[in-house]
Short mmCIF file of C-alpha atoms in Angstrom, two decimals:
data_model
loop_
_atom_site.label_atom_id
_atom_site.label_comp_id
_atom_site.label_asym_id
_atom_site.label_seq_id
_atom_site.Cartn_x
_atom_site.Cartn_y
_atom_site.Cartn_z
CA VAL S 1 -0.13 -10.56 -29.95
CA ALA S 2 -2.42 -7.95 -31.43
CA ASP S 3 -4.46 -10.86 -32.94
CA SER S 4 -4.80 -12.97 -29.63
CA CYS S 5 -5.65 -9.77 -27.68
CA ALA S 6 -8.38 -8.53 -30.61
CA VAL S 7 -10.07 -11.94 -29.87
CA ALA S 8 -10.07 -11.12 -26.35
CA VAL S 9 -11.62 -7.99 -27.00
CA ALA S 10 -14.22 -8.78 -29.36
CA THR S 11 -15.07 -12.15 -27.46
CA SER S 12 -15.67 -9.43 -24.31
CA ALA S 13 -17.33 -7.02 -26.33
CA ALA S 14 -19.93 -9.43 -27.80
CA GLY S 15 -20.82 -10.07 -24.14
CA GLY S 16 -22.01 -7.17 -23.67
CA ARG S 17 -18.81 -5.58 -21.93
CA GLN S 18 -18.03 -2.29 -22.97
CA VAL S 19 -13.72 -1.93 -23.46
CA LEU S 20 -11.56 0.60 -22.68
CA LEU S 21 -7.98 -0.06 -24.45
CA VAL S 22 -5.03 1.15 -22.00
CA GLY S 23 -1.56 0.92 -23.44
CA GLU S 24 2.04 2.22 -22.26
CA SER S 25 4.92 2.70 -24.42
CA PHE S 26 4.93 -0.44 -26.76
CA GLY S 27 1.78 -1.52 -25.54
CA ALA S 28 0.01 1.65 -26.72
CA THR S 29 1.55 0.50 -30.13
CA LEU S 30 -0.16 -2.56 -29.04
CA ALA S 31 -3.41 -0.90 -27.92
CA LEU S 32 -3.47 0.71 -31.75
CA ALA S 33 -2.87 -2.58 -33.40
CA VAL S 34 -5.55 -4.24 -31.30
CA ALA S 35 -8.15 -1.58 -32.31
CA ASP S 36 -7.62 -1.58 -36.00
CA LYS S 37 -7.80 -5.57 -36.02
CA LEU S 38 -10.93 -5.13 -34.27
CA SER S 39 -12.68 -2.12 -36.73
CA ARG S 40 -11.18 -3.71 -39.85
CA VAL S 41 -11.64 -7.71 -39.45
CA LEU S 42 -13.57 -8.54 -36.02
CA LEU S 43 -16.12 -6.15 -35.74
CA PRO S 44 -15.93 -4.53 -39.35
CA GLY S 45 -18.94 -1.79 -39.65
CA GLN S 46 -19.90 -1.87 -35.80
CA GLN S 47 -20.01 1.31 -34.16
CA ARG S 48 -17.29 0.74 -31.64
CA GLY S 49 -18.04 -2.68 -31.20
CA GLY S 50 -18.12 -1.98 -27.48
CA VAL S 51 -14.67 -0.61 -27.34
CA ARG S 52 -15.34 2.91 -26.33
CA GLY S 53 -11.74 4.23 -26.60
CA VAL S 54 -7.93 4.25 -26.75
CA VAL S 55 -5.26 5.58 -23.99
CA LEU S 56 -2.31 6.10 -24.92
CA VAL S 57 0.56 6.29 -22.60
CA ASN S 58 4.07 7.62 -24.05
CA PRO S 59 3.31 5.55 -27.02
CA ALA S 60 6.32 3.70 -28.90
CA THR S 61 4.58 4.70 -32.15
CA SER S 62 7.65 7.14 -32.23
CA TYR S 63 10.06 4.83 -31.94
CA ARG S 64 11.74 5.55 -35.30
CA ARG S 65 12.19 8.94 -33.98
CA SER S 66 13.65 8.16 -30.66
CA THR S 67 16.83 8.26 -28.77
CA LEU S 68 15.96 4.50 -28.37
CA ALA S 69 15.91 3.75 -32.20
CA LYS S 70 19.82 5.42 -32.05
CA ILE S 71 21.36 3.46 -29.17
CA GLY S 72 19.10 0.61 -28.56
CA PRO S 73 20.67 -1.60 -31.38
CA LEU S 74 24.00 -0.69 -30.60
CA CYS S 75 23.47 -2.33 -27.04
CA ALA S 76 22.47 -4.96 -28.66
CA SER S 77 25.35 -5.50 -30.99
CA LEU S 78 27.43 -5.86 -27.97
CA ALA S 79 26.81 -9.86 -27.78
CA GLY S 80 28.97 -12.34 -26.45
CA PRO S 81 31.15 -12.97 -23.53
CA LEU S 82 34.29 -10.19 -24.41
CA LEU S 83 31.36 -7.40 -24.76
CA ALA S 84 29.29 -8.84 -21.71
CA PRO S 85 30.90 -6.04 -19.49
CA LEU S 86 30.09 -3.29 -22.13
CA TYR S 87 26.53 -4.27 -22.56
CA ALA S 88 25.66 -4.03 -18.86
CA LEU S 89 27.20 -0.65 -18.86
CA SER S 90 25.04 0.03 -21.80
CA LEU S 91 22.10 -0.89 -20.11
CA VAL S 92 22.58 1.59 -17.34
CA ALA S 93 22.78 4.22 -19.55
CA VAL S 94 19.23 3.32 -20.81
CA ALA S 95 18.07 3.28 -17.42
CA ALA S 96 19.44 6.58 -17.07
CA LEU S 97 17.02 7.74 -19.83
CA VAL S 98 14.49 5.82 -18.56
CA LEU S 99 14.15 6.98 -14.91
CA THR S 100 14.25 10.30 -13.24
CA PRO S 101 16.07 9.94 -10.18
CA ALA S 102 15.48 13.60 -9.33
CA TYR S 103 11.92 12.94 -8.39
CA GLN S 104 11.84 8.94 -8.10
CA ALA S 105 14.61 8.70 -5.86
CA PRO S 106 13.58 10.92 -3.18
CA SER S 107 9.85 9.52 -3.55
CA PHE S 108 11.05 6.04 -3.53
CA LEU S 109 13.13 6.46 -0.68
CA SER S 110 10.26 8.51 1.28
CA THR S 111 8.24 5.49 1.10
CA VAL S 112 9.95 2.82 1.80
CA ALA S 113 10.88 4.73 4.74
CA ALA S 114 7.22 5.05 6.09
CA GLN S 115 7.91 9.01 6.21
CA LYS S 116 5.23 9.25 3.28
CA ALA S 117 2.17 7.43 1.24
CA THR S 118 0.72 7.58 -1.85
CA GLU S 119 -2.74 9.48 -2.16
CA LEU S 120 -4.63 6.13 -2.78
CA ASN S 121 -2.67 4.19 -0.10
CA ASN S 122 -3.63 6.67 2.52
CA ASN S 123 -4.89 4.45 5.16
CA PRO S 124 -3.49 1.03 6.26
CA TYR S 125 -6.36 -1.30 4.75
CA ARG S 126 -5.46 0.49 1.60
CA GLU S 127 -2.06 -0.33 1.55
CA ALA S 128 -2.92 -3.64 2.74
CA PHE S 129 -4.98 -4.47 -0.17
CA VAL S 130 -2.27 -2.86 -2.57
CA GLY S 131 0.56 -4.87 -1.04
CA ARG S 132 -1.60 -7.98 -0.93
CA VAL S 133 -2.26 -7.86 -5.07
CA ALA S 134 1.36 -6.94 -5.89
CA MET S 135 2.60 -9.86 -3.62
CA GLY S 136 -0.10 -12.53 -4.81
CA ALA S 137 -0.87 -13.22 -0.99
CA THR S 138 -3.84 -15.64 -0.67
CA LEU S 139 -6.22 -14.88 2.46
CA GLY S 140 -4.80 -16.08 5.64
CA LEU S 141 -1.17 -17.28 4.17
CA SER S 142 1.69 -15.88 5.71
CA GLY S 143 5.12 -16.88 4.91
CA PRO S 144 7.49 -16.95 2.03
CA ARG S 145 4.57 -16.15 -0.51
CA LEU S 146 4.81 -12.64 1.21
CA ASP S 147 8.67 -12.21 0.55
CA ILE S 148 9.21 -9.19 -1.45
CA GLY S 149 12.82 -10.03 -2.64
CA PRO S 150 11.69 -11.88 -5.85
CA LEU S 151 9.43 -8.84 -6.82
CA LEU S 152 12.49 -6.34 -6.75
CA ALA S 153 14.60 -8.90 -8.93
CA ILE S 154 15.29 -7.52 -11.87
CA GLN S 155 15.46 -9.52 -15.34
CA VAL S 156 18.12 -8.68 -17.76
CA PHE S 157 17.33 -9.07 -21.33
CA SER S 158 20.12 -10.21 -23.09
CA PRO S 159 21.24 -8.60 -26.38
CA GLU S 160 19.46 -11.38 -28.68
CA GLU S 161 16.43 -10.78 -26.80
CA LEU S 162 16.73 -7.18 -26.80
CA GLY S 163 17.23 -6.98 -30.41
CA PHE S 164 14.48 -9.04 -31.02
CA ARG S 165 12.11 -6.50 -29.22
CA LEU S 166 13.56 -3.54 -30.79
CA SER S 167 13.05 -4.73 -34.41
CA ARG S 168 10.11 -7.32 -34.13
CA TRP S 169 8.18 -5.27 -31.51
CA LEU S 170 9.12 -1.44 -31.22
CA GLU S 171 10.14 -0.91 -35.07
CA TYR S 172 7.90 -3.41 -36.91
CA GLY S 173 4.82 -2.38 -34.69
CA ALA S 174 5.52 1.40 -35.38
CA ASP S 175 6.12 0.95 -39.01
CA LEU S 176 3.11 -1.12 -39.18
CA LEU S 177 0.40 1.52 -37.57
CA GLU S 178 2.22 4.45 -39.85
CA ARG S 179 1.44 2.72 -43.31
CA ARG S 180 -1.88 1.73 -42.27
CA SER S 181 -2.64 5.43 -41.38
CA VAL S 182 -4.21 3.85 -38.04
CA VAL S 183 -4.73 6.94 -36.13
CA LYS S 184 -6.23 8.74 -38.84
CA GLU S 185 -8.51 5.89 -40.22
CA LEU S 186 -9.53 4.87 -36.75
CA ARG S 187 -13.11 5.96 -35.37
CA LEU S 188 -12.48 5.38 -31.75
CA PRO S 189 -11.52 8.50 -29.16
CA MET S 190 -8.34 8.62 -27.94
CA LEU S 191 -6.31 10.26 -25.30
CA ALA S 192 -2.47 10.87 -24.89
CA VAL S 193 -0.92 10.51 -21.31
CA VAL S 194 2.96 11.74 -21.65
CA GLY S 195 5.52 12.46 -18.88
CA ASP S 196 7.11 15.97 -19.74
CA LEU S 197 10.90 14.25 -19.26
CA ASP S 198 10.46 11.45 -21.22
CA ARG S 199 13.93 11.46 -22.70
CA LEU S 200 13.56 7.64 -24.33
CA LEU S 201 10.79 8.57 -26.73
CA PRO S 202 9.47 11.91 -27.78
CA SER S 203 6.12 11.35 -26.10
CA VAL S 204 5.17 15.02 -25.51
CA ASP S 205 6.11 15.70 -29.36
CA GLU S 206 4.23 12.53 -30.29
CA ALA S 207 1.01 13.26 -28.74
CA ALA S 208 0.93 16.45 -30.91
CA ARG S 209 1.83 14.64 -33.80
CA LEU S 210 -1.09 11.86 -33.14
CA ARG S 211 -3.64 14.64 -32.37
CA GLU S 212 -3.00 16.30 -35.97
CA ALA S 213 -3.41 12.74 -37.57
CA CYS S 214 -6.47 11.90 -35.24
CA ASP S 215 -9.84 13.18 -36.35
CA PRO S 216 -10.78 15.92 -33.92
CA ALA S 217 -14.10 14.69 -33.24
CA PHE S 218 -12.50 11.53 -31.88
CA TRP S 219 -9.29 13.59 -30.27
CA ARG S 220 -10.02 13.45 -25.95
CA GLY S 221 -7.06 15.48 -25.54
CA THR S 222 -3.48 15.56 -23.84
CA VAL S 223 -2.50 15.07 -20.34
CA THR S 224 1.52 16.13 -19.80
CA VAL S 225 2.51 15.04 -16.13
CA GLN S 226 4.90 17.32 -14.76
CA GLY S 227 7.92 15.86 -13.68
CA ALA S 228 7.53 12.01 -15.12
CA GLY S 229 9.88 10.09 -17.23
CA HIS S 230 9.62 7.54 -19.22
CA ALA S 231 9.05 4.72 -16.67
CA SER S 232 7.19 6.50 -14.12
CA THR S 233 4.21 8.84 -16.07
CA LEU S 234 1.62 6.40 -14.42
CA GLY S 235 3.22 6.52 -10.88
CA ASN S 236 1.83 9.04 -8.01
CA ARG S 237 2.16 11.89 -10.12
CA VAL S 238 -0.95 11.51 -11.74
CA ASP S 239 -4.53 9.97 -11.05
CA LEU S 240 -5.17 7.85 -14.35
CA LEU S 241 -8.88 7.22 -13.44
CA ASP S 242 -9.39 10.55 -13.02
CA GLU S 243 -8.29 11.32 -16.61
CA ILE S 244 -10.19 8.61 -17.89
CA ARG S 245 -13.53 9.62 -16.47
CA ASN S 246 -12.52 13.33 -18.13
CA ALA S 247 -12.00 12.23 -21.01
CA PHE S 248 -14.50 9.50 -21.54
CA ALA S 249 -17.49 9.52 -19.41
CA ALA S 250 -19.69 10.49 -22.32
CA ASP S 251 -18.71 7.73 -24.67
CA PHE S 252 -19.71 5.29 -22.14
CA GLU S 253 -23.24 3.87 -21.85
CA PRO S 254 -24.58 5.09 -19.49
CA PRO S 255 -22.13 7.82 -19.24
CA LEU S 256 -19.49 6.91 -16.13
CA SER S 257 -20.76 8.72 -13.30
CA PRO S 258 -18.50 10.86 -10.91
CA ARG S 259 -15.94 8.81 -8.95
CA VAL S 260 -16.78 7.77 -5.18
CA ASP S 261 -13.81 8.64 -2.86
CA LEU S 262 -13.24 5.19 -1.17
CA VAL S 263 -10.21 6.44 0.28
CA GLY S 264 -10.75 9.86 1.66
CA ARG S 265 -8.74 11.72 -0.99
CA GLY S 266 -10.90 14.99 -0.37
CA GLU S 267 -9.83 15.09 3.47
CA ARG S 268 -6.29 14.11 3.03
CA PRO S 269 -5.31 15.09 -0.54
CA GLY S 270 -1.66 14.26 -2.30
CA ASP S 271 1.08 17.47 -2.79
CA GLY S 272 -0.49 19.23 -5.88
CA GLY S 273 2.82 20.43 -6.34
CA ASP S 274 5.65 20.34 -8.99
CA GLY S 275 8.28 18.72 -6.74
CA TRP S 276 9.40 15.11 -5.74
CA GLU S 277 6.48 15.09 -2.95
CA ARG S 278 3.47 15.45 -5.89
CA GLY S 279 0.76 13.09 -5.44
CA LEU S 280 2.46 12.03 -1.42
CA LEU S 281 0.97 13.16 1.52
CA ASP S 282 2.77 12.56 5.50
CA ARG S 283 2.48 8.86 6.41
CA THR S 284 0.13 8.79 9.86
CA TYR S 285 -0.15 5.62 10.67
CA PRO S 286 3.00 3.04 11.46
CA ALA S 287 4.56 0.91 8.62
CA LEU S 288 2.91 -2.18 7.93
CA ASP S 289 4.18 -5.86 8.35
CA PRO S 290 3.96 -7.34 5.02
CA ALA S 291 2.66 -10.73 6.74
CA ASP S 292 -0.06 -8.84 8.27
CA TYR S 293 -1.44 -7.92 4.40
CA THR S 294 -4.07 -10.35 4.13
CA GLU S 295 -5.55 -10.16 7.77
CA LEU S 296 -5.93 -6.06 6.99
CA ASN S 297 -7.85 -7.08 3.76
CA ARG S 298 -11.87 -8.03 3.92
CA GLY S 299 -12.34 -10.95 5.19
CA GLY S 300 -9.29 -10.96 7.50
CA SER S 301 -9.23 -10.50 11.22
CA ARG S 302 -8.03 -6.69 11.69
CA TYR S 303 -10.43 -5.53 9.10
CA PRO S 304 -12.83 -3.03 10.93
CA PHE S 305 -15.51 -2.26 8.26
CA PRO S 306 -18.40 -5.10 8.17
CA GLU S 307 -19.43 -6.24 4.88
CA GLU S 308 -23.12 -6.28 3.84
CA GLY S 309 -24.22 -9.82 3.69
CA GLU S 310 -21.67 -11.03 6.09
CA GLY S 311 -20.76 -14.59 7.42
CA GLU S 312 -23.54 -15.87 3.95
CA GLY S 313 -20.70 -17.80 2.93
CA GLU S 314 -17.29 -19.02 3.44
CA GLY S 315 -14.01 -16.77 1.66
CA GLU S 316 -16.57 -13.74 1.09
CA GLY S 317 -13.80 -11.27 -0.40
CA GLU S 318 -11.07 -13.81 -1.42
CA GLY S 319 -11.64 -12.44 -4.84
CA GLU S 320 -11.70 -8.86 -3.98
#
C-alpha cells in the first residue's frame, strides 16, 4: 500500500504539484511510510521532492503501547459460530474506547434534529454542497442515490479480518517505522493533531514521543483537541485547514496566503468553548431535504449566486 501511494505522490510531485501527506490513526503510520519511501527510493537526494510536510492525527505508531494492542487480539481470537455473540460484545467494548459519547452524542443529535449546524455548514448552500458530495449525488438527479441509509450501514469486520489488520497493518507498520527510525531520519516538517480523550491509542503521549524523536527544525507543533476521542478529533472541534495553514504556510512555494472566509465564519463563528457545542452554532435555516441538495448547489435552480462566465458551457460546476 505504501509503495503504491508513494508512486502516486511522486508522479504528482514530478508534475510540479506540492503535496501534504495527512493521515489519521493507521493512516498516519501509512503517511510516514510513504514519506520514507519517497525520501529513500523514489526521490532520493531531492529537497523534499514536492512533499511539503506530514500531518499525523492520533498516529497509530503508538500501537505497541496502546489499549488496542491489549484487547484487539483477544477480540480477534473470538472466531467461530459459538463465539460470535462474544465477538459482537467485544466490538461494543472497542467502540466505547473509540467514541466520546458525552461530546459526540449531543452534538450529533442536535445536528440531526436541525437545532445546530457546524461552523463550516453555517448556511444552506454549504450544507447542500457537503451533503451532495457525501451522498455521491449528481447534478439534477434525485431518488434512491440520495438515500442516506446505505451511508449509515455498519461494516463489521470478521475476527479474521480484524486479526489481519491488527497484525499486518498496525503492528507491522509501527514496528517497521521504529526499526528504520523514520521520524528521526525524515527531513520533512511534521505536525501532530491529537484528541485529549483518545482512549484507544495513547495519542497525547505519542505526540510527545514523536516530538522528541523528530529533528527540532522540522517539528511544527502539536495541536491537542479538547474533548476529542480517537474517532472525533477531526470533527467540528478543530479547524484542520486553519491548523495546517498556521503550521506549514512557509513550507509552500509561494507561502500559503491567509484563508479567504467563504462561509462567513467571521460573522457567525462556532462556539469556542470546551463543551459539546464547540464548533457548533444555532441553526438559522430550516432542515434541508436531501433530494434538494443538487438544486442548492452551483448550477442548480436554487443556487442564488451567479458564476463568472455563466452560460459558457453546459454542466459548468458539475465537477466542483
